[in-house]
Amino acid sequence: ANTTIYIIAGLFAVLGTLDKREQLLLSLYYQQELNMKEIALVLGLTESRVCQLHKQCVLQLKQRLVDSI
């Protein structure tokens, strides 16, 4: 249980290191459950660019989370 709490706290900390657009993208995808095409319309980007940014964000989060442990 303590490990789970530690990981969640770390995840929240690294989420805060992303810029606002990246945070919005992840929020729209994971919380609002919009698809890449819908997110592209909201952000004024192409669907492929949204996909690239999503992948970049996830990789950044993984690396920052690993670095924080």
mmCIF file of C-alpha atoms in Angstrom:
data_model
loop_
_atom_site.group_PDB
_atom_site.id
_atom_site.type_symbol
_atom_site.label_atom_id
_atom_site.label_comp_id
_atom_site.label_asym_id
_atom_site.label_seq_id
_atom_site.Cartn_x
_atom_site.Cartn_y
_atom_site.Cartn_z
ATOM 1 C CA ALA A 1 0.000 0.000 0.000
ATOM 2 C CA ASN A 2 2.821 2.407 0.846
ATOM 3 C CA THR A 3 4.496 1.708 -2.497
ATOM 4 C CA THR A 4 1.295 2.536 -4.366
ATOM 5 C CA ILE A 5 0.931 5.823 -2.489
ATOM 6 C CA TYR A 6 4.568 6.658 -3.237
ATOM 7 C CA ILE A 7 4.088 5.972 -6.959
ATOM 8 C CA ILE A 8 0.879 8.027 -7.128
ATOM 9 C CA ALA A 9 2.545 10.940 -5.325
ATOM 10 C CA GLY A 10 5.481 10.716 -7.727
ATOM 11 C CA LEU A 11 3.156 10.672 -10.712
ATOM 12 C CA PHE A 12 1.344 13.804 -9.521
ATOM 13 C CA ALA A 13 4.692 15.511 -8.985
ATOM 14 C CA VAL A 14 5.944 14.731 -12.489
ATOM 15 C CA LEU A 15 2.598 15.654 -14.072
ATOM 16 C CA GLY A 16 3.153 19.118 -12.649
ATOM 17 C CA THR A 17 6.415 19.410 -14.588
ATOM 18 C CA LEU A 18 4.627 19.215 -17.937
ATOM 19 C CA ASP A 19 3.594 22.432 -19.632
ATOM 20 C CA LYS A 20 -0.069 23.437 -19.639
ATOM 21 C CA ARG A 21 -0.725 22.210 -23.192
ATOM 22 C CA GLU A 22 0.720 18.797 -22.389
ATOM 23 C CA GLN A 23 -1.329 18.608 -19.197
ATOM 24 C CA LEU A 24 -4.448 19.560 -21.139
ATOM 25 C CA LEU A 25 -3.743 16.946 -23.803
ATOM 26 C CA LEU A 26 -3.392 14.187 -21.204
ATOM 27 C CA SER A 27 -6.455 15.389 -19.333
ATOM 28 C CA LEU A 28 -8.573 15.398 -22.488
ATOM 29 C CA TYR A 29 -7.361 11.929 -23.420
ATOM 30 C CA TYR A 30 -7.418 10.128 -20.066
ATOM 31 C CA GLN A 31 -10.035 12.012 -18.033
ATOM 32 C CA GLN A 32 -12.421 13.315 -20.687
ATOM 33 C CA GLU A 33 -11.839 10.261 -22.924
ATOM 34 C CA LEU A 34 -11.601 12.301 -26.124
ATOM 35 C CA ASN A 35 -9.923 10.618 -29.078
ATOM 36 C CA MET A 36 -6.905 12.052 -30.899
ATOM 37 C CA LYS A 37 -9.066 13.610 -33.620
ATOM 38 C CA GLU A 38 -11.247 15.411 -31.068
ATOM 39 C CA ILE A 39 -8.194 16.617 -29.134
ATOM 40 C CA ALA A 40 -6.701 17.925 -32.382
ATOM 41 C CA LEU A 41 -9.812 20.053 -32.931
ATOM 42 C CA VAL A 42 -9.665 21.409 -29.367
ATOM 43 C CA LEU A 43 -5.953 22.258 -29.551
ATOM 44 C CA GLY A 44 -5.930 23.422 -33.165
ATOM 45 C CA LEU A 45 -3.390 20.803 -34.206
ATOM 46 C CA THR A 46 -3.332 17.907 -36.627
ATOM 47 C CA GLU A 47 -4.278 14.483 -35.355
ATOM 48 C CA SER A 48 -0.789 13.185 -36.112
ATOM 49 C CA ARG A 49 0.776 16.026 -34.088
ATOM 50 C CA VAL A 50 -1.492 15.228 -31.133
ATOM 51 C CA CYS A 51 -0.394 11.595 -31.368
ATOM 52 C CA GLN A 52 3.271 12.663 -31.416
ATOM 53 C CA LEU A 53 2.788 14.959 -28.424
ATOM 54 C CA HIS A 54 0.939 12.249 -26.496
ATOM 55 C CA LYS A 55 3.742 9.770 -27.069
ATOM 56 C CA GLN A 56 6.318 12.390 -26.073
ATOM 57 C CA CYS A 57 4.412 13.213 -22.875
ATOM 58 C CA VAL A 58 4.096 9.573 -21.861
ATOM 59 C CA LEU A 59 7.807 8.971 -22.442
ATOM 60 C CA GLN A 60 8.690 12.107 -20.447
ATOM 61 C CA LEU A 61 6.459 11.033 -17.584
ATOM 62 C CA LYS A 62 7.954 7.544 -17.521
ATOM 63 C CA GLN A 63 11.498 8.900 -17.487
ATOM 64 C CA ARG A 64 10.805 11.553 -14.853
ATOM 65 C CA LEU A 65 9.012 9.036 -12.655
ATOM 66 C CA VAL A 66 11.929 6.609 -12.901
ATOM 67 C CA ASP A 67 14.371 9.457 -12.173
ATOM 68 C CA SER A 68 12.386 10.469 -9.082
ATOM 69 C CA ILE A 69 12.545 7.007 -7.504
#
